[in-house]
mmCIF file of C-alpha atoms in Angstrom:
data_model
loop_
_atom_site.group_PDB
_atom_site.id
_atom_site.type_symbol
_atom_site.label_atom_id
_atom_site.label_comp_id
_atom_site.label_asym_id
_atom_site.label_seq_id
_atom_site.Cartn_x
_atom_site.Cartn_y
_atom_site.Cartn_z
ATOM 1 C CA UNK M 1 12.926 33.588 -4.873
ATOM 2 C CA UNK M 2 14.617 30.995 -1.674
ATOM 3 C CA UNK M 3 15.683 33.550 0.438
ATOM 4 C CA UNK M 4 12.450 35.559 0.596
ATOM 5 C CA UNK M 5 10.908 31.901 1.881
ATOM 6 C CA UNK M 6 13.889 30.955 4.493
ATOM 7 C CA UNK M 7 13.865 34.170 5.854
ATOM 8 C CA UNK M 8 10.009 35.666 5.785
ATOM 9 C CA UNK M 9 7.044 34.515 9.168
ATOM 10 C CA UNK M 10 4.216 35.194 6.451
ATOM 11 C CA UNK M 11 2.949 33.002 3.950
ATOM 12 C CA UNK M 12 2.210 34.961 1.573
ATOM 13 C CA UNK M 13 5.783 36.580 1.170
ATOM 14 C CA UNK M 14 6.681 31.960 1.597
ATOM 15 C CA UNK M 15 4.389 31.575 -1.353
ATOM 16 C CA UNK M 16 5.764 34.762 -3.031
ATOM 17 C CA UNK M 17 9.669 33.775 -3.049
ATOM 18 C CA UNK M 18 8.129 29.768 -4.010
ATOM 19 C CA UNK M 19 6.510 31.996 -7.609
ATOM 20 C CA UNK M 20 9.799 33.887 -7.617
ATOM 21 C CA UNK M 21 11.878 30.355 -7.764
ATOM 22 C CA UNK M 22 9.647 28.525 -9.933
ATOM 23 C CA UNK M 23 9.559 31.141 -12.792
ATOM 24 C CA UNK M 24 13.668 31.802 -12.503
ATOM 25 C CA UNK M 25 13.991 28.077 -13.257
ATOM 26 C CA UNK M 26 11.356 27.790 -15.793
ATOM 27 C CA UNK M 27 14.314 29.153 -18.612
ATOM 28 C CA UNK M 28 17.053 27.417 -17.158
ATOM 29 C CA UNK M 29 15.673 23.767 -17.731
ATOM 30 C CA UNK M 30 14.262 24.754 -21.313
ATOM 31 C CA UNK M 31 16.886 27.207 -23.055
ATOM 32 C CA UNK M 32 18.083 23.729 -25.286
ATOM 33 C CA UNK M 33 15.158 24.515 -26.800
ATOM 34 C CA UNK M 34 14.608 20.077 -27.363
ATOM 35 C CA UNK M 35 11.223 19.138 -27.245
ATOM 36 C CA UNK M 36 12.341 17.410 -23.970
ATOM 37 C CA UNK M 37 13.318 20.405 -22.665
ATOM 38 C CA UNK M 38 9.820 22.547 -23.122
ATOM 39 C CA UNK M 39 7.710 19.196 -22.444
ATOM 40 C CA UNK M 40 10.563 19.156 -18.915
ATOM 41 C CA UNK M 41 9.795 22.758 -18.926
ATOM 42 C CA UNK M 42 5.966 22.385 -18.890
ATOM 43 C CA UNK M 43 5.699 19.586 -16.556
ATOM 44 C CA UNK M 44 7.500 21.773 -13.729
ATOM 45 C CA UNK M 45 5.398 24.365 -13.794
ATOM 46 C CA UNK M 46 1.958 22.800 -14.110
ATOM 47 C CA UNK M 47 3.077 20.669 -11.113
ATOM 48 C CA UNK M 48 3.569 23.604 -8.765
ATOM 49 C CA UNK M 49 1.637 25.982 -9.336
ATOM 50 C CA UNK M 50 -0.782 23.770 -8.575
ATOM 51 C CA UNK M 51 1.565 22.329 -4.845
ATOM 52 C CA UNK M 52 1.713 26.533 -4.090
ATOM 53 C CA UNK M 53 -1.724 27.243 -4.789
ATOM 54 C CA UNK M 54 -2.889 24.301 -2.121
ATOM 55 C CA UNK M 55 -0.261 26.332 -0.245
ATOM 56 C CA UNK M 56 -1.777 29.959 -0.463
ATOM 57 C CA UNK M 57 -5.395 27.383 0.235
ATOM 58 C CA UNK M 58 -3.972 25.335 2.823
ATOM 59 C CA UNK M 59 -2.738 28.853 4.721
ATOM 60 C CA UNK M 60 -5.672 30.087 4.146
ATOM 61 C CA UNK M 61 -7.551 27.963 5.294
ATOM 62 C CA UNK M 62 -5.687 28.663 8.650
ATOM 63 C CA UNK M 63 -6.543 32.144 8.475
ATOM 64 C CA UNK M 64 -9.825 31.320 8.613
ATOM 65 C CA UNK M 65 -9.926 29.380 11.391
ATOM 66 C CA UNK M 66 -7.480 30.600 13.943
ATOM 67 C CA UNK M 67 -7.094 34.501 12.323
ATOM 68 C CA UNK M 68 -3.444 33.614 12.480
ATOM 69 C CA UNK M 69 -0.621 34.242 8.885
ATOM 70 C CA UNK M 70 2.011 32.984 10.907
ATOM 71 C CA UNK M 71 3.675 29.971 9.589
ATOM 72 C CA UNK M 72 4.064 28.587 12.673
ATOM 73 C CA UNK M 73 1.109 28.870 13.950
ATOM 74 C CA UNK M 74 -0.183 26.171 12.289
ATOM 75 C CA UNK M 75 -2.441 24.845 13.908
ATOM 76 C CA UNK M 76 -5.792 24.350 11.906
ATOM 77 C CA UNK M 77 -5.203 20.386 11.606
ATOM 78 C CA UNK M 78 -6.755 20.135 7.625
ATOM 79 C CA UNK M 79 -4.705 22.553 6.708
ATOM 80 C CA UNK M 80 -1.555 20.866 7.862
ATOM 81 C CA UNK M 81 -2.985 17.553 6.308
ATOM 82 C CA UNK M 82 -3.001 20.128 2.282
ATOM 83 C CA UNK M 83 0.396 22.014 3.646
ATOM 84 C CA UNK M 84 2.023 18.277 4.018
ATOM 85 C CA UNK M 85 0.425 17.065 0.039
ATOM 86 C CA UNK M 86 1.330 21.109 -1.525
ATOM 87 C CA UNK M 87 5.124 20.651 0.511
ATOM 88 C CA UNK M 88 5.247 16.608 -0.742
ATOM 89 C CA UNK M 89 4.400 17.568 -4.298
ATOM 90 C CA UNK M 90 6.878 20.287 -4.952
ATOM 91 C CA UNK M 91 9.284 17.946 -3.210
ATOM 92 C CA UNK M 92 8.993 14.889 -5.174
ATOM 93 C CA UNK M 93 7.489 13.552 -2.390
ATOM 94 C CA UNK M 94 5.496 9.768 -3.126
ATOM 95 C CA UNK M 95 2.792 9.566 -4.288
ATOM 96 C CA UNK M 96 3.192 12.558 -5.806
ATOM 97 C CA UNK M 97 7.027 12.136 -7.427
ATOM 98 C CA UNK M 98 6.246 11.119 -11.337
ATOM 99 C CA UNK M 99 7.037 15.116 -12.850
ATOM 100 C CA UNK M 100 10.261 15.219 -11.299
ATOM 101 C CA UNK M 101 12.549 11.861 -13.284
ATOM 102 C CA UNK M 102 11.216 13.661 -15.726
ATOM 103 C CA UNK M 103 11.606 17.117 -15.531
ATOM 104 C CA UNK M 104 15.422 15.698 -14.221
ATOM 105 C CA UNK M 105 16.216 14.221 -17.750
ATOM 106 C CA UNK M 106 14.645 17.089 -19.848
ATOM 107 C CA UNK M 107 16.989 19.299 -17.849
ATOM 108 C CA UNK M 108 20.662 19.653 -19.322
ATOM 109 C CA UNK M 109 22.993 18.905 -16.003
ATOM 110 C CA UNK M 110 23.641 21.885 -14.517
ATOM 111 C CA UNK M 111 19.507 22.556 -13.978
ATOM 112 C CA UNK M 112 19.095 19.221 -12.706
ATOM 113 C CA UNK M 113 21.976 19.710 -9.796
ATOM 114 C CA UNK M 114 20.024 23.393 -8.800
ATOM 115 C CA UNK M 115 16.740 22.054 -8.948
ATOM 116 C CA UNK M 116 18.425 18.781 -6.910
ATOM 117 C CA UNK M 117 19.188 20.950 -4.049
ATOM 118 C CA UNK M 118 18.310 24.751 -4.432
ATOM 119 C CA UNK M 119 15.230 24.195 -5.835
ATOM 120 C CA UNK M 120 14.578 21.900 -2.117
ATOM 121 C CA UNK M 121 15.585 24.249 0.613
ATOM 122 C CA UNK M 122 12.221 26.149 0.439
ATOM 123 C CA UNK M 123 9.902 23.757 0.736
ATOM 124 C CA UNK M 124 12.075 21.735 3.193
ATOM 125 C CA UNK M 125 12.450 24.951 5.393
ATOM 126 C CA UNK M 126 8.691 25.538 5.336
ATOM 127 C CA UNK M 127 8.377 21.654 6.393
ATOM 128 C CA UNK M 128 10.848 22.568 9.279
ATOM 129 C CA UNK M 129 8.861 25.390 10.450
ATOM 130 C CA UNK M 130 5.467 23.881 10.433
ATOM 131 C CA UNK M 131 6.789 20.790 12.233
ATOM 132 C CA UNK M 132 5.031 20.671 15.509
ATOM 133 C CA UNK M 133 1.418 21.119 14.032
ATOM 134 C CA UNK M 134 1.996 18.542 11.125
ATOM 135 C CA UNK M 135 0.839 14.993 11.034
ATOM 136 C CA UNK M 136 3.407 12.111 12.032
ATOM 137 C CA UNK M 137 1.658 9.335 10.550
ATOM 138 C CA UNK M 138 1.171 11.031 6.732
ATOM 139 C CA UNK M 139 4.958 11.877 6.607
ATOM 140 C CA UNK M 140 5.809 8.344 7.938
ATOM 141 C CA UNK M 141 3.565 6.963 5.446
ATOM 142 C CA UNK M 142 5.093 8.904 2.492
ATOM 143 C CA UNK M 143 9.064 8.736 3.606
ATOM 144 C CA UNK M 144 9.155 5.115 3.377
ATOM 145 C CA UNK M 145 7.013 5.496 0.496
ATOM 146 C CA UNK M 146 9.417 7.650 -1.751
ATOM 147 C CA UNK M 147 12.394 5.512 0.241
ATOM 148 C CA UNK M 148 10.756 2.319 -1.482
ATOM 149 C CA UNK M 149 9.843 3.894 -4.326
ATOM 150 C CA UNK M 150 13.408 5.529 -5.074
ATOM 151 C CA UNK M 151 14.775 2.645 -4.430
ATOM 152 C CA UNK M 152 12.782 0.222 -6.709
ATOM 153 C CA UNK M 153 12.378 2.501 -9.733
ATOM 154 C CA UNK M 154 15.813 3.567 -10.212
ATOM 155 C CA UNK M 155 16.800 -0.654 -10.673
ATOM 156 C CA UNK M 156 16.329 -0.687 -14.092
ATOM 157 C CA UNK M 157 17.650 2.332 -15.094
ATOM 158 C CA UNK M 158 19.857 3.241 -17.620
ATOM 159 C CA UNK M 159 19.776 7.287 -17.772
ATOM 160 C CA UNK M 160 22.393 8.647 -14.492
ATOM 161 C CA UNK M 161 20.124 11.940 -14.407
ATOM 162 C CA UNK M 162 16.917 9.648 -14.122
ATOM 163 C CA UNK M 163 19.259 7.630 -12.008
ATOM 164 C CA UNK M 164 19.470 10.926 -9.360
ATOM 165 C CA UNK M 165 16.318 11.901 -9.644
ATOM 166 C CA UNK M 166 15.320 8.347 -8.036
ATOM 167 C CA UNK M 167 18.173 8.645 -5.290
ATOM 168 C CA UNK M 168 16.679 12.480 -4.302
ATOM 169 C CA UNK M 169 13.300 11.019 -3.817
ATOM 170 C CA UNK M 170 15.083 8.769 -1.870
ATOM 171 C CA UNK M 171 17.011 10.137 0.871
ATOM 172 C CA UNK M 172 13.627 12.892 0.619
ATOM 173 C CA UNK M 173 11.856 10.001 2.281
ATOM 174 C CA UNK M 174 14.985 9.431 4.878
ATOM 175 C CA UNK M 175 14.308 13.710 6.190
ATOM 176 C CA UNK M 176 10.326 13.376 6.116
ATOM 177 C CA UNK M 177 10.465 10.763 7.666
ATOM 178 C CA UNK M 178 12.705 12.672 10.960
ATOM 179 C CA UNK M 179 10.859 16.321 10.871
ATOM 180 C CA UNK M 180 8.683 15.817 13.103
ATOM 181 C CA UNK M 181 10.812 14.372 15.910
ATOM 182 C CA UNK M 182 14.152 15.613 15.331
ATOM 183 C CA UNK M 183 14.008 18.498 12.886
ATOM 184 C CA UNK M 184 18.483 19.517 12.767
ATOM 185 C CA UNK M 185 18.893 16.350 12.023
ATOM 186 C CA UNK M 186 16.559 16.892 8.730
ATOM 187 C CA UNK M 187 18.683 19.850 7.969
ATOM 188 C CA UNK M 188 21.787 17.563 8.036
ATOM 189 C CA UNK M 189 20.741 15.209 6.015
ATOM 190 C CA UNK M 190 20.116 17.248 4.060
ATOM 191 C CA UNK M 191 23.171 19.381 3.659
ATOM 192 C CA UNK M 192 25.544 17.145 3.354
ATOM 193 C CA UNK M 193 23.281 14.939 1.079
ATOM 194 C CA UNK M 194 23.633 18.436 -0.887
ATOM 195 C CA UNK M 195 27.374 19.031 -1.230
ATOM 196 C CA UNK M 196 26.820 15.084 -2.105
ATOM 197 C CA UNK M 197 24.158 15.705 -4.501
ATOM 198 C CA UNK M 198 26.581 18.602 -5.892
ATOM 199 C CA UNK M 199 29.784 16.952 -6.450
ATOM 200 C CA UNK M 200 27.768 14.508 -8.704
ATOM 201 C CA UNK M 201 26.568 16.366 -10.790
ATOM 202 C CA UNK M 202 29.063 18.469 -11.752
ATOM 203 C CA UNK M 203 32.150 15.894 -12.290
ATOM 204 C CA UNK M 204 29.306 14.098 -15.187
ATOM 205 C CA UNK M 205 29.088 17.573 -16.426
ATOM 206 C CA UNK M 206 32.995 18.343 -16.687
ATOM 207 C CA UNK M 207 33.157 14.431 -18.213
ATOM 208 C CA UNK M 208 29.875 14.975 -20.341
ATOM 209 C CA UNK M 209 27.678 10.984 -19.803
ATOM 210 C CA UNK M 210 24.427 10.990 -19.540
ATOM 211 C CA UNK M 211 24.215 7.755 -19.550
ATOM 212 C CA UNK M 212 25.867 4.343 -18.310
ATOM 213 C CA UNK M 213 27.303 3.840 -21.162
ATOM 214 C CA UNK M 214 29.201 6.348 -21.908
ATOM 215 C CA UNK M 215 29.900 6.365 -18.367
ATOM 216 C CA UNK M 216 32.303 3.406 -18.264
ATOM 217 C CA UNK M 217 34.480 4.612 -21.438
ATOM 218 C CA UNK M 218 34.333 8.582 -19.392
ATOM 219 C CA UNK M 219 37.103 6.690 -16.573
ATOM 220 C CA UNK M 220 39.798 6.882 -19.250
ATOM 221 C CA UNK M 221 39.546 11.063 -19.445
ATOM 222 C CA UNK M 222 40.298 12.472 -16.065
ATOM 223 C CA UNK M 223 41.054 9.062 -13.671
ATOM 224 C CA UNK M 224 40.475 11.346 -10.690
ATOM 225 C CA UNK M 225 37.182 13.264 -11.032
ATOM 226 C CA UNK M 226 36.104 9.251 -11.344
ATOM 227 C CA UNK M 227 37.795 8.237 -7.830
ATOM 228 C CA UNK M 228 36.233 11.098 -6.464
ATOM 229 C CA UNK M 229 33.099 10.713 -8.353
ATOM 230 C CA UNK M 230 33.149 6.547 -7.253
ATOM 231 C CA UNK M 231 33.824 7.925 -3.651
ATOM 232 C CA UNK M 232 30.730 10.425 -3.207
ATOM 233 C CA UNK M 233 28.711 7.243 -4.604
ATOM 234 C CA UNK M 234 29.487 5.472 -2.747
ATOM 235 C CA UNK M 235 29.053 8.066 0.296
ATOM 236 C CA UNK M 236 26.000 8.835 -1.075
ATOM 237 C CA UNK M 237 24.490 4.889 -0.940
ATOM 238 C CA UNK M 238 25.014 5.716 3.216
ATOM 239 C CA UNK M 239 27.997 3.240 3.024
ATOM 240 C CA UNK M 240 29.703 3.388 6.004
ATOM 241 C CA UNK M 241 32.924 5.381 7.313
ATOM 242 C CA UNK M 242 31.921 7.483 4.348
ATOM 243 C CA UNK M 243 30.174 10.336 5.393
ATOM 244 C CA UNK M 244 26.362 9.816 4.063
ATOM 245 C CA UNK M 245 26.281 6.929 6.464
ATOM 246 C CA UNK M 246 26.386 9.272 9.107
ATOM 247 C CA UNK M 247 22.843 11.298 8.795
ATOM 248 C CA UNK M 248 21.458 7.888 7.480
ATOM 249 C CA UNK M 249 22.971 6.488 11.270
ATOM 250 C CA UNK M 250 21.646 8.958 13.445
ATOM 251 C CA UNK M 251 17.941 8.821 11.808
ATOM 252 C CA UNK M 252 17.756 5.327 12.666
ATOM 253 C CA UNK M 253 19.048 6.415 16.267
ATOM 254 C CA UNK M 254 16.111 8.498 16.624
ATOM 255 C CA UNK M 255 13.847 6.584 15.133
ATOM 256 C CA UNK M 256 15.040 3.975 18.130
ATOM 257 C CA UNK M 257 14.710 6.122 20.229
ATOM 258 C CA UNK M 258 11.392 7.026 19.406
ATOM 259 C CA UNK M 259 9.651 3.731 19.856
ATOM 260 C CA UNK M 260 9.735 3.523 15.612
ATOM 261 C CA UNK M 261 11.764 0.059 15.687
ATOM 262 C CA UNK M 262 9.584 -1.483 12.828
ATOM 263 C CA UNK M 263 9.397 2.287 10.903
ATOM 264 C CA UNK M 264 13.839 1.841 10.840
ATOM 265 C CA UNK M 265 14.334 -0.877 10.175
ATOM 266 C CA UNK M 266 11.878 -1.071 6.949
ATOM 267 C CA UNK M 267 13.927 2.311 5.850
ATOM 268 C CA UNK M 268 16.709 0.396 6.024
ATOM 269 C CA UNK M 269 16.412 -2.248 4.442
ATOM 270 C CA UNK M 270 14.666 -0.277 1.987
ATOM 271 C CA UNK M 271 18.148 1.933 1.399
ATOM 272 C CA UNK M 272 19.409 -1.510 0.683
ATOM 273 C CA UNK M 273 17.448 -1.026 -2.640
ATOM 274 C CA UNK M 274 19.226 1.809 -3.328
ATOM 275 C CA UNK M 275 22.540 0.531 -2.513
ATOM 276 C CA UNK M 276 21.768 -1.725 -5.555
ATOM 277 C CA UNK M 277 22.386 1.034 -8.156
ATOM 278 C CA UNK M 278 25.199 3.875 -6.366
ATOM 279 C CA UNK M 279 27.235 0.518 -6.674
ATOM 280 C CA UNK M 280 25.985 -0.387 -10.719
ATOM 281 C CA UNK M 281 26.795 3.710 -10.907
ATOM 282 C CA UNK M 282 30.425 2.982 -8.745
ATOM 283 C CA UNK M 283 31.275 0.151 -10.507
ATOM 284 C CA UNK M 284 30.252 2.016 -14.116
ATOM 285 C CA UNK M 285 32.908 4.798 -13.297
ATOM 286 C CA UNK M 286 36.529 3.016 -12.364
ATOM 287 C CA UNK M 287 36.507 -1.202 -13.869
ATOM 288 C CA UNK M 288 34.279 -1.962 -16.592
ATOM 289 C CA UNK M 289 34.739 -1.080 -20.444
ATOM 290 C CA UNK M 290 31.354 -2.053 -22.623
ATOM 291 C CA UNK M 291 31.627 -4.846 -24.958
ATOM 292 C CA UNK M 292 31.888 -3.829 -28.533
ATOM 293 C CA UNK M 293 28.530 -5.620 -29.517
ATOM 294 C CA UNK M 294 28.218 -5.578 -33.612
ATOM 295 C CA UNK M 295 24.786 -7.234 -35.605
ATOM 296 C CA UNK M 296 26.806 -7.830 -38.790
ATOM 297 C CA UNK M 297 26.704 -11.718 -37.864
ATOM 298 C CA UNK M 298 22.736 -11.278 -37.724
ATOM 299 C CA UNK M 299 22.548 -8.836 -40.683
ATOM 300 C CA UNK M 300 24.175 -11.390 -43.002
ATOM 301 C CA UNK M 301 21.645 -14.155 -42.134
ATOM 302 C CA UNK M 302 18.719 -12.209 -42.259
ATOM 303 C CA UNK M 303 19.375 -10.483 -45.540
ATOM 304 C CA UNK M 304 19.039 -12.866 -48.922
ATOM 305 C CA UNK M 305 21.385 -12.493 -51.646
ATOM 306 C CA UNK M 306 19.387 -10.396 -53.989
ATOM 307 C CA UNK M 307 19.733 -13.612 -56.807
ATOM 308 C CA UNK M 308 18.161 -15.639 -55.344
ATOM 309 C CA UNK M 309 15.037 -13.643 -54.277
ATOM 310 C CA UNK M 310 15.018 -12.631 -57.613
ATOM 311 C CA UNK M 311 15.546 -16.371 -58.469
ATOM 312 C CA UNK M 312 12.664 -17.011 -56.002
#
């Protein structure tokens, strides 16, 4: 499905590839037969089918007005707006982001890795191919909102899959803001993000960790793996001199060249929000053990002896 979409020039072929992708990932999401997995698969199917319908509607509107079914010839402004909304829904950009953390939380880690990386490639390719005719203001707004919500909502999470989902949303904000001005930077950012996210998901899958509390005790299992996880998380946060700093630096540089200094400042300030939860994850992987709390004293205080109750 991914290959069909990224190699096609015709809208119908691109749409068919997106549909194959959606149908292929649904059994992988729901394979554990848990109610949460079934719910995640249903949410994923509904959002993706709505987005696919919007992609078709956008391409038909464009074909109606221009007579072109070529992906690169998206010249009608209304079609551009509808397509941007459809791709934002497929990717999980704000304000169409609500499905993504829930689906990732319901899916196994191996499927979560596919959802966060390979499944995002076809929509990003469509954005890349149509980038000259998209609305810059709309994309910049979606991008800044994604960076803000992705950082802010991730602060209060204890489930690692949800944290990674909000991290993905904020990274997509960085990719969306630059795609009109320098599409190659978006692809560079996506490739590096894919490599780093794959490392995190595969490391978590091998040490069987899903929550922050279990991550704290996981460093005793495979210390070398945890050291790699720590470095990858700091790289995702964009700390120099690690790899993840490079795309952010280049994007800020490009935005400054385009005289979008307020947007560049906002994006770099909003990345501090996500930096907090990456640092918390990194802190949990290495140097802390959770406190072993018990409720014995509390129970002893609240449970009165039965003899006194009978006497009363």
